[in-house]
mmCIF file with all atom_site columns, C-alpha atoms and ligand atoms in Angstrom:
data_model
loop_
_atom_site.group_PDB
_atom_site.id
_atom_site.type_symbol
_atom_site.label_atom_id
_atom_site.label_alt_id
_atom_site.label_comp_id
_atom_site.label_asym_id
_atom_site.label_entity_id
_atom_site.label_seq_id
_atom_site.pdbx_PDB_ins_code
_atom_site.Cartn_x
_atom_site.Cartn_y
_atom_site.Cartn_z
_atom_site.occupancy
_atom_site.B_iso_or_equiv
_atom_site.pdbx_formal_charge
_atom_site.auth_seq_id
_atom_site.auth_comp_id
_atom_site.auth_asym_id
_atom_site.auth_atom_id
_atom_site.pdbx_PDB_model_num
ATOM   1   C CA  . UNK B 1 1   ? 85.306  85.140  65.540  1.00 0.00 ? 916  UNK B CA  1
ATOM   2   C CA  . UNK B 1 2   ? 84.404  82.597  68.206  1.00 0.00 ? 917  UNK B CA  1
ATOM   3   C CA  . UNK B 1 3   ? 88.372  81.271  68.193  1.00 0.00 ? 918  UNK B CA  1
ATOM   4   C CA  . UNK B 1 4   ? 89.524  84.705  69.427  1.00 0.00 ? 919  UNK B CA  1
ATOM   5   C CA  . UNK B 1 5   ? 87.726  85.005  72.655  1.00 0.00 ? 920  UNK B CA  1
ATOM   6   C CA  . UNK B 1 6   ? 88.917  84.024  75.760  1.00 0.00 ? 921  UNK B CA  1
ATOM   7   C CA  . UNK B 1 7   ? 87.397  84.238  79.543  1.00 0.00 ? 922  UNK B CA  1
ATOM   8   C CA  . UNK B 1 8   ? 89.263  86.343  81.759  1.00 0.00 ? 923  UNK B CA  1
ATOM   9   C CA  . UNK B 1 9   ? 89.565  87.743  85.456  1.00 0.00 ? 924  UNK B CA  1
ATOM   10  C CA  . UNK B 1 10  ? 91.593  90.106  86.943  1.00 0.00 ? 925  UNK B CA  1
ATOM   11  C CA  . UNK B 1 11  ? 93.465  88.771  90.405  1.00 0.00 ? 926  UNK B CA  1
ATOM   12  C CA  . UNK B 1 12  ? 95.770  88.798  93.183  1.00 0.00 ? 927  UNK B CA  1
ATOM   13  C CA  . UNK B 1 13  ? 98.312  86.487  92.566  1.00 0.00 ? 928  UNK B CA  1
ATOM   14  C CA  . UNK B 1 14  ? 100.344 84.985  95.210  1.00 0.00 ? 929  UNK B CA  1
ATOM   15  C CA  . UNK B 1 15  ? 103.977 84.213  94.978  1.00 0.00 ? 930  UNK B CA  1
ATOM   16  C CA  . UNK B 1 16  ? 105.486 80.886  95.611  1.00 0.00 ? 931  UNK B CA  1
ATOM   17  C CA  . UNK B 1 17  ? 106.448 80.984  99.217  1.00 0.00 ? 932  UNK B CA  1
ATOM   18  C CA  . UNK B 1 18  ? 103.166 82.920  100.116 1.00 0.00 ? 933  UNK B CA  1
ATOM   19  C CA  . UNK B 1 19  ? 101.400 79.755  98.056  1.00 0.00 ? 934  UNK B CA  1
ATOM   20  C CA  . UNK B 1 20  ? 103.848 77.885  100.591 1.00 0.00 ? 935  UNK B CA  1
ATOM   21  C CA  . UNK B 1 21  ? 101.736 79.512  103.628 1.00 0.00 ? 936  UNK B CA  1
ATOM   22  C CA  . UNK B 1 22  ? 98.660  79.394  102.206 1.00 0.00 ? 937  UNK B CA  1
ATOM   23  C CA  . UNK B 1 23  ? 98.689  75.641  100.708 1.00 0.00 ? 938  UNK B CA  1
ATOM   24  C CA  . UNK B 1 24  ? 100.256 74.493  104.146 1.00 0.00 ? 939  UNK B CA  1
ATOM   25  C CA  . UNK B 1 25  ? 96.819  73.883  105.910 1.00 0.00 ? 940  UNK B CA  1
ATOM   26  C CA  . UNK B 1 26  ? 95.251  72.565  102.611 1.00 0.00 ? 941  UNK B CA  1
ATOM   27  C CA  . UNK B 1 27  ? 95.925  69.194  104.052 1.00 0.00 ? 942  UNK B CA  1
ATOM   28  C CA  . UNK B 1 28  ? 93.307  69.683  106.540 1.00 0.00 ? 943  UNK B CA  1
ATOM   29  C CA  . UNK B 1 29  ? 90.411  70.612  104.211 1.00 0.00 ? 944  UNK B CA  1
ATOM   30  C CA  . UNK B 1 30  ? 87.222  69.074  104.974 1.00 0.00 ? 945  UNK B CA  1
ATOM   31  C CA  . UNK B 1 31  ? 86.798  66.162  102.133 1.00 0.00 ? 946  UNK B CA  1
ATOM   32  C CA  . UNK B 1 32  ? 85.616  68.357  99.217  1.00 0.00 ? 947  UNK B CA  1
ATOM   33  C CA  . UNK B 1 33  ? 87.159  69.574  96.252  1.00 0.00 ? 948  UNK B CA  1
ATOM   34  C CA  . UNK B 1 34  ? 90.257  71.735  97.567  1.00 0.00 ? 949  UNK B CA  1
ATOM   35  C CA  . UNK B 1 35  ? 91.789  74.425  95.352  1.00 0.00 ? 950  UNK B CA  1
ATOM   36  C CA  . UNK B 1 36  ? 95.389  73.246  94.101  1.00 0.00 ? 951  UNK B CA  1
ATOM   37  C CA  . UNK B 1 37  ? 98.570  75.227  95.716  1.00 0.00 ? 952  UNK B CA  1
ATOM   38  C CA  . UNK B 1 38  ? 99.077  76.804  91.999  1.00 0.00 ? 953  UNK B CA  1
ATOM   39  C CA  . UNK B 1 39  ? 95.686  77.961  91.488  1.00 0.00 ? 954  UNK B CA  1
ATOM   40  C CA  . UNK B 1 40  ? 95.143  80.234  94.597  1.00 0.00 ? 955  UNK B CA  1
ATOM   41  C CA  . UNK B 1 41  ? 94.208  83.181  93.940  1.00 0.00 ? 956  UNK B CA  1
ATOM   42  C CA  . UNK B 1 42  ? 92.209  86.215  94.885  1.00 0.00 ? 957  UNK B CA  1
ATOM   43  C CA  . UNK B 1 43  ? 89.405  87.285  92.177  1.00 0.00 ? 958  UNK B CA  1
ATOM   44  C CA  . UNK B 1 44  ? 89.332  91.187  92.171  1.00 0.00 ? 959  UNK B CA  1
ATOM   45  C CA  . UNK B 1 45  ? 87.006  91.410  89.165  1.00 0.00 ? 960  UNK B CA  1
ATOM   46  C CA  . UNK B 1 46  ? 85.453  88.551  86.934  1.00 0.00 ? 961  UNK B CA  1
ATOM   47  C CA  . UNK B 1 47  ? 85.393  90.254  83.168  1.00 0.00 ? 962  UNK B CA  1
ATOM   48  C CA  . UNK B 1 48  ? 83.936  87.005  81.420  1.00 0.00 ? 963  UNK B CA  1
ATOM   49  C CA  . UNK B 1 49  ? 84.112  85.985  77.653  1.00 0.00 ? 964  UNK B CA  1
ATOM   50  C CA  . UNK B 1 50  ? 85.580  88.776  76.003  1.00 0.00 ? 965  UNK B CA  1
ATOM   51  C CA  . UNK B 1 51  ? 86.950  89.581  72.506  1.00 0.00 ? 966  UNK B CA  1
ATOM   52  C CA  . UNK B 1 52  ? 90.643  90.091  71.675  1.00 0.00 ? 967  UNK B CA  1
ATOM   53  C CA  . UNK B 1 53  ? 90.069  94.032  70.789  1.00 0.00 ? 968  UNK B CA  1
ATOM   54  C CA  . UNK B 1 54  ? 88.857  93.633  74.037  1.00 0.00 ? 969  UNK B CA  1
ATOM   55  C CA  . UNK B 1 55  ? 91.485  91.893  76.034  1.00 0.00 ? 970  UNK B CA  1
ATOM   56  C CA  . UNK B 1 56  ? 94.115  93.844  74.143  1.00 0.00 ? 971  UNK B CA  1
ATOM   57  C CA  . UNK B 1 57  ? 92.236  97.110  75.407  1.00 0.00 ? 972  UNK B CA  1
ATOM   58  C CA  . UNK B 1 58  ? 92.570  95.449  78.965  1.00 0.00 ? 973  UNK B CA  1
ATOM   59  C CA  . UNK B 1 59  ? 96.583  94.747  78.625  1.00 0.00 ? 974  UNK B CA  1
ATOM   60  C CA  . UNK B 1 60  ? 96.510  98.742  77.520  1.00 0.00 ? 975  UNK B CA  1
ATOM   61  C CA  . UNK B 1 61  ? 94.706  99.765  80.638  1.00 0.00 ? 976  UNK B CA  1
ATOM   62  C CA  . UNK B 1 62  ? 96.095  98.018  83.613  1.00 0.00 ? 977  UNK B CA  1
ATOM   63  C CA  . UNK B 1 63  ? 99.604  99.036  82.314  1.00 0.00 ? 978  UNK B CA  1
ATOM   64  C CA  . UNK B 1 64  ? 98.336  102.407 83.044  1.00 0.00 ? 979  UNK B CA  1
ATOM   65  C CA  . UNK B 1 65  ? 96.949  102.186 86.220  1.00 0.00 ? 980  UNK B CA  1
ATOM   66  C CA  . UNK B 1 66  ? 98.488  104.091 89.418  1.00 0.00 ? 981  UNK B CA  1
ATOM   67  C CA  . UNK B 1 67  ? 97.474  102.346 92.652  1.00 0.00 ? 982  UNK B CA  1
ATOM   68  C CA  . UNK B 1 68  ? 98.885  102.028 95.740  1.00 0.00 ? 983  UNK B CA  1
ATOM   69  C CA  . UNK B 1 69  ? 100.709 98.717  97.121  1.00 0.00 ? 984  UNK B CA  1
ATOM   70  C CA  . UNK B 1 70  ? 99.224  97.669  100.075 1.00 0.00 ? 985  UNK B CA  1
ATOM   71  C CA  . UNK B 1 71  ? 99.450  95.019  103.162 1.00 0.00 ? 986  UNK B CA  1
ATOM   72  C CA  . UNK B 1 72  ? 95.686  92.607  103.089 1.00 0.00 ? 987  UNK B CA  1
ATOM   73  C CA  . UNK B 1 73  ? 95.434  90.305  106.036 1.00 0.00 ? 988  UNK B CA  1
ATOM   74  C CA  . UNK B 1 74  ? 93.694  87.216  105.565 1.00 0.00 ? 989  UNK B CA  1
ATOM   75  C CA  . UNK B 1 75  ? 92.046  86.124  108.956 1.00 0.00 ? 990  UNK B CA  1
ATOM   76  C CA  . UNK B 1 76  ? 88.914  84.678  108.696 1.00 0.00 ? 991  UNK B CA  1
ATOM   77  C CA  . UNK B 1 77  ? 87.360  82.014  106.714 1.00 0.00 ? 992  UNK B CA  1
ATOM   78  C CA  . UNK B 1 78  ? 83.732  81.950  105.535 1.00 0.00 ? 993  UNK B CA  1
ATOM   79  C CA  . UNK B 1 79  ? 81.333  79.698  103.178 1.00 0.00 ? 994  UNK B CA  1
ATOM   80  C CA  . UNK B 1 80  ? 79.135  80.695  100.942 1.00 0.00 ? 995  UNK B CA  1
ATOM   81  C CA  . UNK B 1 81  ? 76.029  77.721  101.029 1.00 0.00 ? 996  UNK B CA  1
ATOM   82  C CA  . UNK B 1 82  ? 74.329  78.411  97.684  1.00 0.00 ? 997  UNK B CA  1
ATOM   83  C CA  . UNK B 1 83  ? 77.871  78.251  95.880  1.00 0.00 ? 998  UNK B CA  1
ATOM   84  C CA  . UNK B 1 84  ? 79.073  75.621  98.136  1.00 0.00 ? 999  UNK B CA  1
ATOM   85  C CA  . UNK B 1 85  ? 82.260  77.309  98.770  1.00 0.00 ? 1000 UNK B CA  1
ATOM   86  C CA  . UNK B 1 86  ? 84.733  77.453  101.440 1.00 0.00 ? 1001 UNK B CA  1
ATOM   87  C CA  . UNK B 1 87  ? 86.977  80.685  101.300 1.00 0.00 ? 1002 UNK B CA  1
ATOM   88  C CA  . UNK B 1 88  ? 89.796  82.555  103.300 1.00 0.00 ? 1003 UNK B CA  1
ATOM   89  C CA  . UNK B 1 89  ? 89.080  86.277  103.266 1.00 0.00 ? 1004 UNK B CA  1
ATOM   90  C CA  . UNK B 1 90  ? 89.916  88.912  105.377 1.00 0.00 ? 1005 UNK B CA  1
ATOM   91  C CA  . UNK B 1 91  ? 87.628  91.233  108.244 1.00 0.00 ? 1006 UNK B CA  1
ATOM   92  C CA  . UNK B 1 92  ? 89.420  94.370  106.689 1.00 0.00 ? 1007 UNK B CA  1
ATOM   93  C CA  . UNK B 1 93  ? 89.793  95.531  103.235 1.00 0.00 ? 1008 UNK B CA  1
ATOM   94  C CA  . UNK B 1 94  ? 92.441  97.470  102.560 1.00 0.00 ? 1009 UNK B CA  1
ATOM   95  C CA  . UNK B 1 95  ? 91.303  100.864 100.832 1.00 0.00 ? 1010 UNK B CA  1
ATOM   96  C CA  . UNK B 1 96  ? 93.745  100.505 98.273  1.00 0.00 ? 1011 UNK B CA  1
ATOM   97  C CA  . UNK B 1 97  ? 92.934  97.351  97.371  1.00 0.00 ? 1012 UNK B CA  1
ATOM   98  C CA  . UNK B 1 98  ? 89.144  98.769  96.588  1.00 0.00 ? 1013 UNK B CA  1
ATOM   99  C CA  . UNK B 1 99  ? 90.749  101.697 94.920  1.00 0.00 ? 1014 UNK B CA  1
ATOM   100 C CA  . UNK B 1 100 ? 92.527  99.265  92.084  1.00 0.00 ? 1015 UNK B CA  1
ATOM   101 C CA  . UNK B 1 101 ? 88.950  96.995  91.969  1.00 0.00 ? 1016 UNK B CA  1
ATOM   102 C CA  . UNK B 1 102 ? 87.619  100.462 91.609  1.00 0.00 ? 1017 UNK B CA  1
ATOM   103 C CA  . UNK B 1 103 ? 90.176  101.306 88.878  1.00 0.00 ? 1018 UNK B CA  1
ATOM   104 C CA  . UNK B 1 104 ? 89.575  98.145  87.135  1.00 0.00 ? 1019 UNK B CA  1
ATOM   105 C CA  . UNK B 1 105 ? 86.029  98.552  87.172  1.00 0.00 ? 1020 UNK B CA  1
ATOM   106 C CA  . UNK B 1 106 ? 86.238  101.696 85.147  1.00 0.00 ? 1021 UNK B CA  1
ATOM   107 C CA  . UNK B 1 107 ? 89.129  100.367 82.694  1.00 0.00 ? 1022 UNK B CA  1
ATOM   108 C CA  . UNK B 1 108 ? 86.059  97.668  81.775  1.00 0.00 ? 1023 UNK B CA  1
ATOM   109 C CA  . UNK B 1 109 ? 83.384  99.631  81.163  1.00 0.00 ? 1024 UNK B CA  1
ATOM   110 C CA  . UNK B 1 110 ? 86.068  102.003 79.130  1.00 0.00 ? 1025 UNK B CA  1
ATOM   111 C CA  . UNK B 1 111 ? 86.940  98.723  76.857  1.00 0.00 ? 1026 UNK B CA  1
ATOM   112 C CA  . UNK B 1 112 ? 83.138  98.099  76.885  1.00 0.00 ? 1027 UNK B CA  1
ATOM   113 C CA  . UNK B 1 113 ? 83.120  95.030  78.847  1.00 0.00 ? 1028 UNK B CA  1
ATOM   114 C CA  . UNK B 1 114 ? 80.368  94.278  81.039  1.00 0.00 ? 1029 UNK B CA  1
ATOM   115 C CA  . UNK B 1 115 ? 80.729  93.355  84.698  1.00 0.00 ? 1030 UNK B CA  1
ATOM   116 C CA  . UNK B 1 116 ? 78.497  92.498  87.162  1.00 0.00 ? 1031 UNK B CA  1
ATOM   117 C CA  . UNK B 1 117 ? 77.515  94.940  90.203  1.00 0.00 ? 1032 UNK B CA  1
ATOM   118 C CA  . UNK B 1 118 ? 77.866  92.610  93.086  1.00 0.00 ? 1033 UNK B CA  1
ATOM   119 C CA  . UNK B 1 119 ? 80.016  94.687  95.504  1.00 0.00 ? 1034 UNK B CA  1
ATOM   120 C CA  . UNK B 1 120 ? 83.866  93.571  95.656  1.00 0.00 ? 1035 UNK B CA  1
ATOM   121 C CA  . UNK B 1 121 ? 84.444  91.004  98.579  1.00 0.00 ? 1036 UNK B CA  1
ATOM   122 C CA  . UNK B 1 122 ? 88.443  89.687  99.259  1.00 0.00 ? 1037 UNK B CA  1
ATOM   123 C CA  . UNK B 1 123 ? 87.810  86.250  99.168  1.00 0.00 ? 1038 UNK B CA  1
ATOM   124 C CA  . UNK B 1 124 ? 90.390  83.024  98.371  1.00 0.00 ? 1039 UNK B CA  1
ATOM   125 C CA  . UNK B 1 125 ? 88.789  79.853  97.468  1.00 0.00 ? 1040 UNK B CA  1
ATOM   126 C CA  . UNK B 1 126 ? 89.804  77.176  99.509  1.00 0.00 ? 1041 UNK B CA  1
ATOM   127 C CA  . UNK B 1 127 ? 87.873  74.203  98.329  1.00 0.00 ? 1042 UNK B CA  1
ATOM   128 C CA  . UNK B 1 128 ? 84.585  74.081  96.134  1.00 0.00 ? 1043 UNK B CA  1
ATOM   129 C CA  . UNK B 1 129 ? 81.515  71.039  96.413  1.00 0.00 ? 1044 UNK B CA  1
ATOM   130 C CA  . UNK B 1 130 ? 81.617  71.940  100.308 1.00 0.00 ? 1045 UNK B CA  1
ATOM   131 C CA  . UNK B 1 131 ? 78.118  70.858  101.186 1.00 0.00 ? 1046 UNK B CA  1
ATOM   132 C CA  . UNK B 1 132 ? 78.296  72.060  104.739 1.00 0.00 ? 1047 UNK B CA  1
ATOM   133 C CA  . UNK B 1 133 ? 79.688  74.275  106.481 1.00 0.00 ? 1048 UNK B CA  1
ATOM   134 C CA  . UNK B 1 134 ? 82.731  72.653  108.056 1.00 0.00 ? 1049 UNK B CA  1
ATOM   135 C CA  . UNK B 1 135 ? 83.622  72.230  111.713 1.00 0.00 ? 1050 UNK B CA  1
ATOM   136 C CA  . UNK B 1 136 ? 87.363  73.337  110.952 1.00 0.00 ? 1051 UNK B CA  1
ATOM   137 C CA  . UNK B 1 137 ? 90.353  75.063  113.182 1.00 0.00 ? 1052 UNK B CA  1
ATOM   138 C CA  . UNK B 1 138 ? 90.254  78.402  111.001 1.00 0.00 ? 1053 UNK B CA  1
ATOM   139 C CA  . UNK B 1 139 ? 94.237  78.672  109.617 1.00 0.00 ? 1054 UNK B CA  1
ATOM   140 C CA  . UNK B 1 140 ? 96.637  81.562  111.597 1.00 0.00 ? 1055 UNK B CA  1
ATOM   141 C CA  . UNK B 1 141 ? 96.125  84.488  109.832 1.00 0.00 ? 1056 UNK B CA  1
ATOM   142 C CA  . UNK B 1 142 ? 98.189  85.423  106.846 1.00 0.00 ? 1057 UNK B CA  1
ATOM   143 C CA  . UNK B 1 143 ? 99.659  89.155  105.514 1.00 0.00 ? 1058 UNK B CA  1
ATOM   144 C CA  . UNK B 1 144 ? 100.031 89.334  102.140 1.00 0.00 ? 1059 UNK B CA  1
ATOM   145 C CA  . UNK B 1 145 ? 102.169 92.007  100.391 1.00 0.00 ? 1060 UNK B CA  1
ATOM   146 C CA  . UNK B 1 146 ? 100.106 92.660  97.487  1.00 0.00 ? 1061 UNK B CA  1
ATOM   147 C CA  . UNK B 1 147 ? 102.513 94.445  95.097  1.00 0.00 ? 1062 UNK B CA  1
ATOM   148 C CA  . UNK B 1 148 ? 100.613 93.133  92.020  1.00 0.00 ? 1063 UNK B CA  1
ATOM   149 C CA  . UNK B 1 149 ? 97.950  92.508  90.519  1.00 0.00 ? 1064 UNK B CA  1
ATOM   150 C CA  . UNK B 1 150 ? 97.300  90.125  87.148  1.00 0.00 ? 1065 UNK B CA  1
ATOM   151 C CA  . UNK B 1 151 ? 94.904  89.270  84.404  1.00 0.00 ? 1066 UNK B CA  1
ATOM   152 C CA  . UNK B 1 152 ? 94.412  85.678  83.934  1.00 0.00 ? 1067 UNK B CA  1
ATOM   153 C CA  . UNK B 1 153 ? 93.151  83.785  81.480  1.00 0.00 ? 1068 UNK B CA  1
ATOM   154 C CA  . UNK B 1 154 ? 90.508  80.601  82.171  1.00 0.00 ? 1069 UNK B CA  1
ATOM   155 C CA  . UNK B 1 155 ? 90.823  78.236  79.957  1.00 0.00 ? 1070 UNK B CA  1
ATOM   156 C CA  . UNK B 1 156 ? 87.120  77.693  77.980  1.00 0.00 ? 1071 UNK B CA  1
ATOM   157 C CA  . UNK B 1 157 ? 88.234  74.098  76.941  1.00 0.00 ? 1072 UNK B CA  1
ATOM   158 C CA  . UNK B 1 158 ? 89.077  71.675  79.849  1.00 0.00 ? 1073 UNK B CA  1
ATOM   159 C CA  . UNK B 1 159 ? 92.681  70.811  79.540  1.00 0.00 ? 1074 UNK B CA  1
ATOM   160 C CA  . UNK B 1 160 ? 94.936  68.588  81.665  1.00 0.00 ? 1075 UNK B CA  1
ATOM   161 C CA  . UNK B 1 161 ? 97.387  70.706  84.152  1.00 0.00 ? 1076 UNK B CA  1
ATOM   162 C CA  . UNK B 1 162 ? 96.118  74.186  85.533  1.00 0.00 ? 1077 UNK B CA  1
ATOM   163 C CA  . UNK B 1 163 ? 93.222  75.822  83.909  1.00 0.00 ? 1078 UNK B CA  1
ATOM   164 C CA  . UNK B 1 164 ? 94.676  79.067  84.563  1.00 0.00 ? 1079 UNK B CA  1
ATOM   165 C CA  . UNK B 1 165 ? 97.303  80.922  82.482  1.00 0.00 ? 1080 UNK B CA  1
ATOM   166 C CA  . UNK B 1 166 ? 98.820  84.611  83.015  1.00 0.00 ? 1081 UNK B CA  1
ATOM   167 C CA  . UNK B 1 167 ? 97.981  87.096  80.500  1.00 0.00 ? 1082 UNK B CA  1
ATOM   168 C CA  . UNK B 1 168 ? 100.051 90.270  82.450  1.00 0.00 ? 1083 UNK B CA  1
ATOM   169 C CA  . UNK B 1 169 ? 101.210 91.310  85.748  1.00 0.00 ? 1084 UNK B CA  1
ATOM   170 C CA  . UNK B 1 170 ? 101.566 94.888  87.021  1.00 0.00 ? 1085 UNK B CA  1
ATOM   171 C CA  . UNK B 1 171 ? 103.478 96.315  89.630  1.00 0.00 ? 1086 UNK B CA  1
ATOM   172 C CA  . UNK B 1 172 ? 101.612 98.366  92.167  1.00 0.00 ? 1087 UNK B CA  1
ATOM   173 C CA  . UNK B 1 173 ? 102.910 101.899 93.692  1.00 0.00 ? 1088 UNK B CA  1
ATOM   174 C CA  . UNK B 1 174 ? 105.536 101.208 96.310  1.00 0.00 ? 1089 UNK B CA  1
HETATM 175 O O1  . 3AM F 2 .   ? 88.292  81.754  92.113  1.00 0.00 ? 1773 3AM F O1  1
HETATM 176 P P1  . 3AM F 2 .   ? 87.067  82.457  92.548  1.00 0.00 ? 1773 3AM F P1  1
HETATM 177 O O2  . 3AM F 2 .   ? 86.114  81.601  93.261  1.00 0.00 ? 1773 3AM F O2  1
HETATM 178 O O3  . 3AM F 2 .   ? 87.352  83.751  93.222  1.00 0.00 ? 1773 3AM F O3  1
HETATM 179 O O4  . 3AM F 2 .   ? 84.108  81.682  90.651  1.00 0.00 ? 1773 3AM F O4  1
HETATM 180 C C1  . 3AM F 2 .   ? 84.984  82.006  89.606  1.00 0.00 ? 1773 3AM F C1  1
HETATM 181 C C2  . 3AM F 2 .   ? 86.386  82.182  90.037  1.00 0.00 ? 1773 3AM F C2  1
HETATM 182 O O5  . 3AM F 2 .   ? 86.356  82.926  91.223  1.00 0.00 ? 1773 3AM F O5  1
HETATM 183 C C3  . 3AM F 2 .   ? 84.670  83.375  89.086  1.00 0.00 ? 1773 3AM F C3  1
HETATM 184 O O6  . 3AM F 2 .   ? 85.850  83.796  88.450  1.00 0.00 ? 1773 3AM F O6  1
HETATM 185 C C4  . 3AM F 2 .   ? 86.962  83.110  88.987  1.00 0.00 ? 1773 3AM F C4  1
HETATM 186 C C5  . 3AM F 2 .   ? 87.715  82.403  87.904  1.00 0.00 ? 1773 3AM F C5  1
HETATM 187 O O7  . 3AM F 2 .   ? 86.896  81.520  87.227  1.00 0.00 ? 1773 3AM F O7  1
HETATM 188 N N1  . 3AM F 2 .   ? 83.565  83.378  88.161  1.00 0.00 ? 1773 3AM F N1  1
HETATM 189 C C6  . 3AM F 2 .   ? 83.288  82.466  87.206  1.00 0.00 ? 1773 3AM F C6  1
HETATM 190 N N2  . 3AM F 2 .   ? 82.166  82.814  86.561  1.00 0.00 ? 1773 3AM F N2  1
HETATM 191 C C7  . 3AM F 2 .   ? 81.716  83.960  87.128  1.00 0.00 ? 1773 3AM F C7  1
HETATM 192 C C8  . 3AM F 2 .   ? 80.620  84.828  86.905  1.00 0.00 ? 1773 3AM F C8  1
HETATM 193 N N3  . 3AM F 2 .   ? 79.735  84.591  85.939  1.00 0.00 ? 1773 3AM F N3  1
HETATM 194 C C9  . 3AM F 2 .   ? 82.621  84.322  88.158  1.00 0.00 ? 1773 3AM F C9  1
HETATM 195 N N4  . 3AM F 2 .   ? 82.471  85.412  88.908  1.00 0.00 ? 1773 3AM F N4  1
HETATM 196 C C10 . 3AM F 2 .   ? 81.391  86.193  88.642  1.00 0.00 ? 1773 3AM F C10 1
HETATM 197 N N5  . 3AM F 2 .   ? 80.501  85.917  87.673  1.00 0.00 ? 1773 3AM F N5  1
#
């Protein structure tokens, strides 16, 4: 039934002094539409609409899933033209960080949910409706502990506050 889908991503997640960090330079966004502190977030795989057999066969998965903890660096910033997107990624990708997209790229195809090909890329959306690229002071570079990862839920119908909500959140290997 239509009611019991729901569009969903997997993601880094930062916590709220790392949100602290990141937000801090926020201020100096080029006009545009900046990303709020609360929704930052790193996309490791987009799943799309998916059914609740589905998204219950997700919760099953990533509880299941071994992978490494790792350290990502974010030190570089980059726009994307066509998408009109202003992001904070990072020159090195951590191979454990491509082992879980990796691992959550087969736990989708095993609960028969399509996904898209385009190679993983760490990025962090800064601001979106950037119609140039700006003329900014790229921000110091930040290390993130990633020691989780979560599936999040985007809300289909507009709704006031964040239009994000937390599904799960799963420790990675220490
Ligand atoms: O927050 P970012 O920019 O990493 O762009 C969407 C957002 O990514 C992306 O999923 C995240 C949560 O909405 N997204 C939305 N539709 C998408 C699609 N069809 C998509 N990514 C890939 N394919």
């Amino acid at each position: 039934m239509a009611d019991d889908r729901c569009r969903v991503f997997f993601a880094l997640w930062p916590d709220g002094a790392l949100r602290d960090v990141l937000a801090a330079d926020a201020g100096q966004l080029p006009a545009a539409r900046p990303i709020a502190r609360d929704q930052l977030h790193i996309t490791l795989l987009f799943l799309g609409v998916v059914t609740s057999a589905q998204r219950a066969c997700l919760l099953d998965g990533a509880a299941a899933i071994r992978s490494p903890a790792c350290e990502l660096t974010l030190d570089s910033i980059g726009y994307w033209r066509r998408s009109q997107i202003l992001w904070r990624g990072a020159r090195q990708t951590p191979p454990a960080l491509l082992q879980l997209v990796d691992a959550l790229h087969r736990l989708a195809q095993g609960c028969g949910v399509e996904v898209g090909t385009r190679p993983f890329q760490v990025h962090m959306t800064l601001a979106r409706r950037v119609e140039r690229r700006p003329r900014w002071v790229p921000p110091v570079s930040v290390t993130w502990p990633v020691r989780h990862f979560v599936l999040v839920e985007s809300m289909l119908v507009p709704q006031r506050g964040s239009p994000y909500r937390l599904c799960g959140r799963w420790a990675l290997l220490g």
